[in-house]
Short mmCIF file of C-alpha atoms in Angstrom, two decimals:
data_model
loop_
_atom_site.label_atom_id
_atom_site.label_comp_id
_atom_site.label_asym_id
_atom_site.label_seq_id
_atom_site.Cartn_x
_atom_site.Cartn_y
_atom_site.Cartn_z
CA ILE C 1 49.54 101.38 164.68
CA PHE C 2 50.58 103.30 161.57
CA ALA C 3 47.41 102.67 159.56
CA ALA C 4 46.13 106.20 160.09
CA VAL C 5 49.40 107.90 159.05
CA PRO C 6 48.81 109.74 155.76
CA THR C 7 51.43 109.80 153.02
CA ALA C 8 53.08 113.20 152.85
CA PRO C 9 53.17 114.96 149.49
CA ALA C 10 56.49 114.75 147.68
CA ASP C 11 58.78 117.76 147.97
CA PRO C 12 58.06 119.70 144.77
CA ILE C 13 61.68 120.54 143.95
CA LEU C 14 63.13 117.12 144.76
CA ASN C 15 60.24 115.53 142.87
CA LEU C 16 61.22 117.57 139.81
CA ALA C 17 64.74 116.14 140.01
CA THR C 18 63.35 112.61 140.18
CA ARG C 19 61.12 113.17 137.17
CA TYR C 20 64.00 114.71 135.23
CA LYS C 21 66.25 111.71 135.85
CA SER C 22 63.63 109.26 134.60
CA ASP C 23 62.77 111.35 131.51
CA THR C 24 64.22 109.88 128.30
CA PHE C 25 63.57 112.96 126.13
CA GLU C 26 66.82 113.92 124.42
CA LYS C 27 66.49 117.70 124.90
CA LYS C 28 65.25 117.67 128.50
CA VAL C 29 66.50 120.50 130.74
CA ASN C 30 66.59 120.64 134.54
CA LEU C 31 66.05 124.22 135.75
CA GLY C 32 64.60 123.22 139.10
CA ILE C 33 67.51 122.27 141.32
CA GLY C 34 69.33 125.00 143.24
CA ALA C 35 72.88 123.78 142.68
CA TYR C 36 75.71 124.98 140.46
CA ARG C 37 76.40 123.24 137.18
CA THR C 38 79.28 123.75 134.75
CA ALA C 39 78.91 124.96 131.16
CA GLU C 40 78.70 121.27 130.26
CA GLY C 41 75.83 120.73 132.70
CA LYS C 42 77.98 118.75 135.14
CA THR C 43 78.30 118.94 138.91
CA TRP C 44 81.51 120.62 140.08
CA ILE C 45 83.64 120.21 143.17
CA LEU C 46 85.56 123.44 143.65
CA PRO C 47 89.32 122.84 143.20
CA SER C 48 89.96 124.75 146.44
CA VAL C 49 87.62 122.33 148.22
CA LEU C 50 89.47 119.33 146.76
CA GLU C 51 92.81 120.70 147.95
CA ALA C 52 91.46 121.52 151.40
CA GLU C 53 89.93 118.07 151.68
CA LYS C 54 93.29 116.47 150.91
CA LYS C 55 94.87 118.51 153.69
CA VAL C 56 92.15 117.58 156.14
CA THR C 57 92.24 113.84 155.45
CA ALA C 58 96.06 113.76 155.44
CA ASP C 59 96.34 115.47 158.82
CA PRO C 60 97.99 112.92 161.17
CA SER C 61 96.32 114.57 164.16
CA GLY C 62 92.85 114.08 162.70
CA ASP C 63 90.20 112.14 164.57
CA LYS C 64 86.55 111.13 164.43
CA GLU C 65 85.64 112.33 167.90
CA TYR C 66 82.50 114.24 168.81
CA GLN C 67 82.77 117.95 168.13
CA PRO C 68 81.82 120.65 170.65
CA ILE C 69 78.07 121.32 170.66
CA ASP C 70 78.54 124.71 169.00
CA GLY C 71 81.44 123.64 166.76
CA LYS C 72 85.16 124.09 167.22
CA PRO C 73 85.91 127.51 168.76
CA GLU C 74 88.95 128.05 166.53
CA TYR C 75 86.72 127.69 163.46
CA LYS C 76 84.46 130.60 164.41
CA ARG C 77 86.53 133.72 163.74
CA PRO C 78 87.33 132.90 160.08
CA VAL C 79 83.63 132.53 159.25
CA GLN C 80 82.70 135.58 161.33
CA GLU C 81 85.21 137.62 159.30
CA LEU C 82 83.18 136.96 156.15
CA ILE C 83 80.43 139.13 157.67
CA PHE C 84 81.61 141.21 160.64
CA SER C 85 84.35 143.77 161.30
CA SER C 86 87.26 142.97 163.60
CA ASP C 87 85.93 145.46 166.15
CA ILE C 88 82.62 143.61 166.46
CA ILE C 89 84.30 140.21 166.63
CA ASP C 90 86.76 141.43 169.27
CA SER C 91 83.93 142.90 171.34
CA GLY C 92 82.71 139.42 172.24
CA CYS C 93 79.14 140.42 171.36
CA LEU C 94 78.66 137.61 168.86
CA ALA C 95 77.15 134.24 169.69
CA THR C 96 78.24 131.86 166.91
CA VAL C 97 77.16 128.25 166.51
CA GLN C 98 77.99 125.74 163.79
CA ALA C 99 74.79 124.35 162.29
CA LEU C 100 73.49 122.08 159.55
CA SER C 101 73.77 124.53 156.65
CA GLY C 102 71.02 127.10 156.10
CA THR C 103 68.03 124.88 156.87
CA GLY C 104 69.51 123.66 160.15
CA SER C 105 70.50 127.19 161.13
CA LEU C 106 66.97 128.45 160.53
CA GLN C 107 65.44 125.56 162.47
CA ILE C 108 67.58 126.29 165.52
CA ILE C 109 66.89 130.02 165.27
CA ALA C 110 63.16 129.34 164.98
CA GLN C 111 63.19 127.24 168.15
CA PHE C 112 65.22 129.89 169.94
CA LEU C 113 62.78 132.62 168.84
CA ALA C 114 59.96 130.59 170.34
CA PHE C 115 61.99 130.20 173.55
CA MET C 116 62.46 133.99 173.61
CA GLY C 117 58.71 134.49 173.43
CA VAL C 118 58.55 135.76 169.87
CA LYS C 119 55.10 134.93 168.48
CA LYS C 120 55.21 135.91 164.81
CA VAL C 121 57.62 135.89 161.89
CA HIS C 122 57.06 138.09 158.84
CA GLY C 123 58.54 136.79 155.58
CA PRO C 124 58.57 138.03 151.99
CA ASP C 125 55.94 136.97 149.47
CA PRO C 126 57.20 134.87 147.79
CA THR C 127 60.04 133.18 149.65
CA TRP C 128 61.88 129.86 149.78
CA GLY C 129 59.20 127.23 150.27
CA ASN C 130 60.78 125.82 153.43
CA HIS C 131 60.69 129.12 155.34
CA PRO C 132 57.05 129.13 156.51
CA LYS C 133 57.21 125.40 157.29
CA ILE C 134 60.30 125.78 159.47
CA PHE C 135 58.79 128.58 161.55
CA GLY C 136 55.42 126.86 161.72
CA ARG C 137 57.07 123.70 163.03
CA ALA C 138 58.54 125.77 165.86
CA GLY C 139 55.05 127.00 166.77
CA LEU C 140 55.48 130.50 165.37
CA ALA C 141 52.81 132.33 163.40
CA TYR C 142 53.99 133.18 159.88
CA GLN C 143 52.72 136.16 157.92
CA THR C 144 53.87 137.45 154.55
CA TYR C 145 54.72 140.97 153.48
CA PRO C 146 54.65 142.22 149.83
CA TYR C 147 57.89 141.67 147.94
CA TRP C 148 57.38 140.67 144.28
CA HIS C 149 55.70 143.17 141.96
CA GLN C 150 54.31 141.18 139.04
CA ALA C 151 53.70 144.10 136.70
CA SER C 152 57.27 145.37 136.87
CA ARG C 153 58.75 141.96 137.65
CA GLY C 154 60.73 143.70 140.35
CA LEU C 155 60.54 144.67 144.01
CA ASP C 156 57.33 145.98 145.54
CA PHE C 157 59.29 148.35 147.74
CA ASP C 158 56.38 150.60 148.66
CA GLY C 159 54.24 147.62 149.62
CA MET C 160 57.08 146.13 151.65
CA MET C 161 57.73 149.34 153.57
CA ALA C 162 54.02 149.87 154.27
CA ALA C 163 53.80 146.34 155.67
CA ILE C 164 56.87 146.82 157.89
CA ASP C 165 55.26 149.98 159.24
CA LYS C 166 52.40 147.85 160.57
CA MET C 167 54.51 145.16 162.24
CA GLU C 168 54.46 145.06 166.03
CA GLU C 169 57.43 145.59 168.33
CA GLY C 170 59.20 142.34 169.13
CA GLU C 171 58.00 140.49 166.04
CA CYS C 172 60.59 138.91 163.76
CA ILE C 173 61.20 139.99 160.18
CA LEU C 174 62.86 137.52 157.82
CA LEU C 175 65.02 139.11 155.13
CA HIS C 176 67.12 137.51 152.39
CA ALA C 177 70.61 139.00 152.79
CA VAL C 178 71.35 138.80 149.05
CA ALA C 179 70.02 137.05 145.92
CA HIS C 180 66.43 136.65 147.04
CA ASN C 181 65.08 133.14 146.47
CA PRO C 182 63.01 132.62 144.34
CA THR C 183 62.84 136.02 142.60
CA GLY C 184 66.47 137.08 142.29
CA VAL C 185 65.22 140.60 143.07
CA ASP C 186 67.16 142.52 145.73
CA PRO C 187 66.61 145.99 147.16
CA THR C 188 69.02 148.67 145.96
CA ASN C 189 71.62 149.94 148.44
CA GLU C 190 69.44 152.99 149.10
CA GLN C 191 66.38 150.81 149.66
CA TRP C 192 68.35 148.62 152.06
CA GLN C 193 69.22 151.73 154.05
CA ASP C 194 65.53 152.60 154.34
CA ILE C 195 64.63 149.03 155.28
CA VAL C 196 67.21 148.87 158.07
CA LYS C 197 66.10 152.26 159.39
CA LYS C 198 62.43 151.20 159.41
CA VAL C 199 63.16 147.82 161.04
CA LYS C 200 65.06 149.62 163.80
CA GLU C 201 62.30 152.20 164.20
CA ARG C 202 59.65 149.46 164.56
CA LYS C 203 61.85 147.59 167.09
CA LEU C 204 61.62 144.32 165.17
CA VAL C 205 63.83 141.25 165.53
CA PRO C 206 65.75 140.94 162.23
CA LEU C 207 66.71 137.54 160.81
CA LEU C 208 68.91 137.55 157.72
CA ASP C 209 69.06 134.38 155.63
CA ASN C 210 72.54 134.48 154.07
CA ALA C 211 72.67 131.64 151.55
CA TYR C 212 74.45 133.25 148.60
CA GLN C 213 77.18 135.61 149.80
CA GLY C 214 79.92 135.70 147.17
CA TYR C 215 77.99 133.45 144.83
CA ALA C 216 75.61 136.22 143.72
CA SER C 217 78.10 138.79 142.40
CA GLY C 218 81.47 137.12 143.00
CA ASP C 219 82.25 139.81 145.60
CA LEU C 220 81.85 138.99 149.31
CA ALA C 221 81.67 142.65 150.35
CA ARG C 222 79.13 143.63 147.72
CA ASP C 223 76.92 140.65 148.59
CA GLY C 224 77.35 141.45 152.28
CA TYR C 225 76.06 145.02 152.05
CA SER C 226 72.78 144.42 153.89
CA GLN C 227 74.64 142.62 156.68
CA GLN C 228 77.06 145.54 156.95
CA LEU C 229 74.14 147.95 157.40
CA PHE C 230 72.62 145.86 160.16
CA SER C 231 76.02 145.60 161.80
CA GLU C 232 76.35 149.39 161.78
CA SER C 233 72.78 149.93 163.00
CA GLY C 234 73.43 148.89 166.58
CA MET C 235 70.53 146.45 166.49
CA GLU C 236 70.57 142.93 167.85
CA TYR C 237 69.79 140.35 165.17
CA PHE C 238 70.26 136.85 163.76
CA ILE C 239 72.10 135.60 160.67
CA ALA C 240 71.71 132.12 159.19
CA GLN C 241 74.87 131.50 157.14
CA SER C 242 75.06 128.65 154.63
CA PHE C 243 78.14 127.32 152.82
CA ALA C 244 76.21 125.05 150.43
CA LYS C 245 76.25 127.40 147.45
CA ASN C 246 79.39 129.50 147.86
CA PHE C 247 81.64 126.54 148.72
CA GLY C 248 79.67 123.96 146.73
CA LEU C 249 79.37 121.90 149.93
CA TYR C 250 75.71 120.97 149.42
CA GLY C 251 76.00 117.49 150.87
CA GLU C 252 78.27 118.37 153.80
CA ARG C 253 75.53 120.40 155.56
CA ILE C 254 77.77 123.14 156.85
CA GLY C 255 76.68 126.58 158.02
CA TYR C 256 76.73 128.88 161.03
CA ILE C 257 74.34 130.88 163.17
CA HIS C 258 75.49 134.33 164.26
CA VAL C 259 73.60 136.36 166.83
CA LYS C 260 74.71 139.96 167.21
CA CYS C 261 74.05 140.96 170.82
CA GLU C 262 74.31 144.27 172.63
CA THR C 263 76.74 143.04 175.28
CA LYS C 264 79.28 140.31 175.84
CA ASP C 265 77.20 138.93 178.73
CA ALA C 266 74.11 138.74 176.51
CA ALA C 267 76.11 136.86 173.85
CA ALA C 268 77.29 134.32 176.44
CA ALA C 269 73.72 133.75 177.63
CA VAL C 270 72.40 133.40 174.07
CA LEU C 271 75.18 130.95 173.19
CA SER C 272 74.37 128.83 176.24
CA GLN C 273 70.71 128.56 175.21
CA LEU C 274 71.48 127.86 171.56
CA LYS C 275 73.70 125.00 172.71
CA VAL C 276 70.77 123.55 174.61
CA VAL C 277 68.70 123.54 171.42
CA VAL C 278 71.52 121.90 169.43
CA ARG C 279 72.12 119.29 172.13
CA GLN C 280 68.49 118.26 172.03
CA LEU C 281 68.30 118.24 168.23
CA TYR C 282 71.46 116.42 167.13
CA SER C 283 73.92 116.73 170.01
CA SER C 284 76.94 117.95 168.03
CA PRO C 285 77.68 119.05 164.45
CA PRO C 286 79.46 117.09 161.71
CA LYS C 287 83.14 117.92 161.41
CA HIS C 288 84.19 117.26 157.79
CA GLY C 289 82.57 120.23 156.03
CA ALA C 290 83.58 122.58 158.83
CA ALA C 291 87.19 121.40 158.56
CA ILE C 292 87.20 122.00 154.80
CA VAL C 293 85.83 125.54 155.17
CA ASN C 294 88.30 126.33 157.92
CA SER C 295 91.22 125.01 155.88
CA ILE C 296 90.27 127.25 152.95
CA LEU C 297 89.66 130.37 155.04
CA THR C 298 92.89 130.00 157.05
CA THR C 299 95.19 129.11 154.14
CA PRO C 300 95.87 132.31 152.14
CA ALA C 301 96.54 130.55 148.83
CA LEU C 302 93.40 128.44 149.13
CA LYS C 303 91.30 131.40 150.15
CA GLU C 304 92.51 133.38 147.13
CA GLN C 305 91.74 130.39 144.91
CA TRP C 306 88.25 130.07 146.43
CA LEU C 307 87.53 133.75 145.81
CA SER C 308 88.50 133.33 142.15
CA GLU C 309 86.18 130.33 141.91
CA LEU C 310 83.33 132.41 143.31
CA THR C 311 83.96 134.92 140.53
CA LEU C 312 84.01 132.15 137.94
CA MET C 313 80.65 130.73 139.10
CA SER C 314 79.05 134.14 139.33
CA ASN C 315 80.31 135.15 135.89
CA ARG C 316 78.88 132.01 134.31
CA ILE C 317 75.46 132.78 135.79
CA VAL C 318 75.64 136.37 134.50
CA GLU C 319 76.66 135.07 131.07
CA MET C 320 73.64 132.75 130.98
CA ARG C 321 71.33 135.59 132.01
CA SER C 322 72.52 137.66 129.07
CA ALA C 323 72.24 134.72 126.68
CA LEU C 324 68.70 133.86 127.78
CA GLN C 325 67.53 137.46 127.65
CA LYS C 326 68.92 137.89 124.14
CA GLN C 327 67.32 134.68 122.87
CA VAL C 328 63.92 135.33 124.47
CA GLU C 329 63.74 138.94 123.31
CA GLU C 330 64.68 138.00 119.75
CA ARG C 331 61.88 135.43 119.63
CA THR C 332 59.11 137.21 121.52
CA GLY C 333 59.82 140.69 120.23
CA GLN C 334 59.26 141.92 123.79
CA PRO C 335 61.67 143.29 126.41
CA TRP C 336 62.64 140.89 129.21
CA PRO C 337 64.98 143.14 131.25
CA HIS C 338 64.23 141.35 134.53
CA ILE C 339 66.31 138.37 133.41
CA THR C 340 69.51 140.41 133.74
CA SER C 341 68.39 142.83 136.44
CA GLN C 342 67.79 139.95 138.85
CA ILE C 343 70.78 138.45 140.65
CA GLY C 344 72.03 135.12 141.91
CA MET C 345 71.13 131.55 141.06
CA PHE C 346 67.47 132.05 140.23
CA THR C 347 65.35 133.99 137.77
CA TYR C 348 61.67 134.58 138.41
CA THR C 349 60.43 134.40 134.83
CA GLY C 350 56.92 135.69 135.40
CA LEU C 351 55.46 132.67 133.58
CA THR C 352 51.99 131.63 134.77
CA LYS C 353 51.24 128.24 136.31
CA ASP C 354 49.61 127.08 133.07
CA GLN C 355 52.65 128.17 131.07
CA VAL C 356 54.96 126.39 133.51
CA THR C 357 52.87 123.24 133.18
CA ARG C 358 53.40 123.32 129.42
CA MET C 359 57.14 123.90 129.87
CA VAL C 360 57.36 120.78 132.02
CA GLU C 361 54.82 118.43 130.46
CA GLU C 362 55.10 119.36 126.79
CA PHE C 363 58.67 120.56 126.43
CA HIS C 364 60.44 118.61 129.21
CA ILE C 365 61.91 121.75 130.77
CA TYR C 366 61.73 121.15 134.51
CA MET C 367 61.05 124.22 136.65
CA THR C 368 59.07 125.04 139.79
CA GLY C 369 55.38 125.91 139.56
CA ASP C 370 55.95 129.57 140.45
CA GLY C 371 58.00 130.16 137.31
CA ARG C 372 61.40 130.13 139.00
CA ILE C 373 64.31 128.76 136.99
CA SER C 374 67.85 127.96 138.09
CA MET C 375 70.25 129.83 135.83
CA ALA C 376 72.92 127.25 136.66
CA GLY C 377 70.94 124.69 134.65
CA LEU C 378 71.39 126.73 131.48
CA ASN C 379 74.32 126.39 129.11
CA HIS C 380 75.10 127.24 125.49
CA GLY C 381 73.80 123.83 124.45
CA ASN C 382 70.27 124.31 125.79
CA VAL C 383 69.59 128.04 126.13
CA GLU C 384 68.17 128.39 122.61
CA TYR C 385 65.76 125.50 123.18
CA VAL C 386 64.61 127.00 126.49
CA ALA C 387 64.07 130.40 124.86
CA GLU C 388 62.18 128.79 121.97
CA CYS C 389 59.84 127.05 124.40
CA ILE C 390 59.29 130.20 126.48
CA ASP C 391 58.31 131.97 123.26
CA LYS C 392 55.80 129.25 122.45
CA VAL C 393 54.08 129.23 125.84
CA VAL C 394 53.77 133.02 126.06
CA LYS C 395 52.38 133.30 122.51
CA GLU C 396 50.13 130.25 122.33
CA LYS C 397 47.05 129.56 124.44
#
């Protein structure tokens, strides 16, 4: 009965990781995976996470019972406080649901949008590869708006604003809250103000994908600026909040959905319907990652430690940006300012598909086909080799 089932293509990013592991080349470099690595190229469990995990597992009142469909209620306020003011939280106008990190949050939101009668989602071009697939799976039309400007290797703000001006009332607009993936290009604060104003004017349904708050700059408030503006706008909107990157909890699949509603009654109704979606998808969320996050956010010493670890991770990424820019500019004799003007885990190099193919096949530097590289994969032991190879592929045909 399965004879007619076609084999699905391998996920391009996970396939890169597989190829990297099997590669025996001594100087191979993995710049494909979106996960933090130390200066030695090693995975890293945050010390605050290790301490919180000890507390969680040593708790004599711990259990392995099913969790509430929307997650433990006492866990919600600490994660809401990373985004919202006390006044908004106290108003009762937030519907918050624990979800399976960013991907799971987006999937639930997509299904809820379809339930609401939303027909189309507008997302940036380019965006995270899973975005259009998630919304398409929920039966929503997906259309792109201009975002990346190749000539300047920056934001196509004029193109973006012109596209928003043509969107229809009630359609959803997907925005990256901070550290746009894959480009690393964010609007300026002034541009964010214009975007929020235009989204409100067009009566769109905003959805903010918040995967990197605190990880991008090391400052939760700075990385939360776009969310603050939406909060102050009076609009109703969605946030998909992931704790994979900023807590290093990639494998725990922990995140939250927040829906800012106009009234407390609306928030209660939205929560009730989101719980229906969760119940039908996976019934109830996993508890371990949520318990770790809650332990950190509710223990002052651990929270302070976590914030310092965010700064450490962010600073290492910034250091690698500067190192790569310096090495590439010295070799090519050309300015590469976008390497340091972009923010977060990824840099959109601007390399063509043919140049990327050479980087992977000839030089064993693994990166995605669109030219995106993970800055976390760079360290002082490999940055010169990467720069040398970039120089070769941009100079040689």
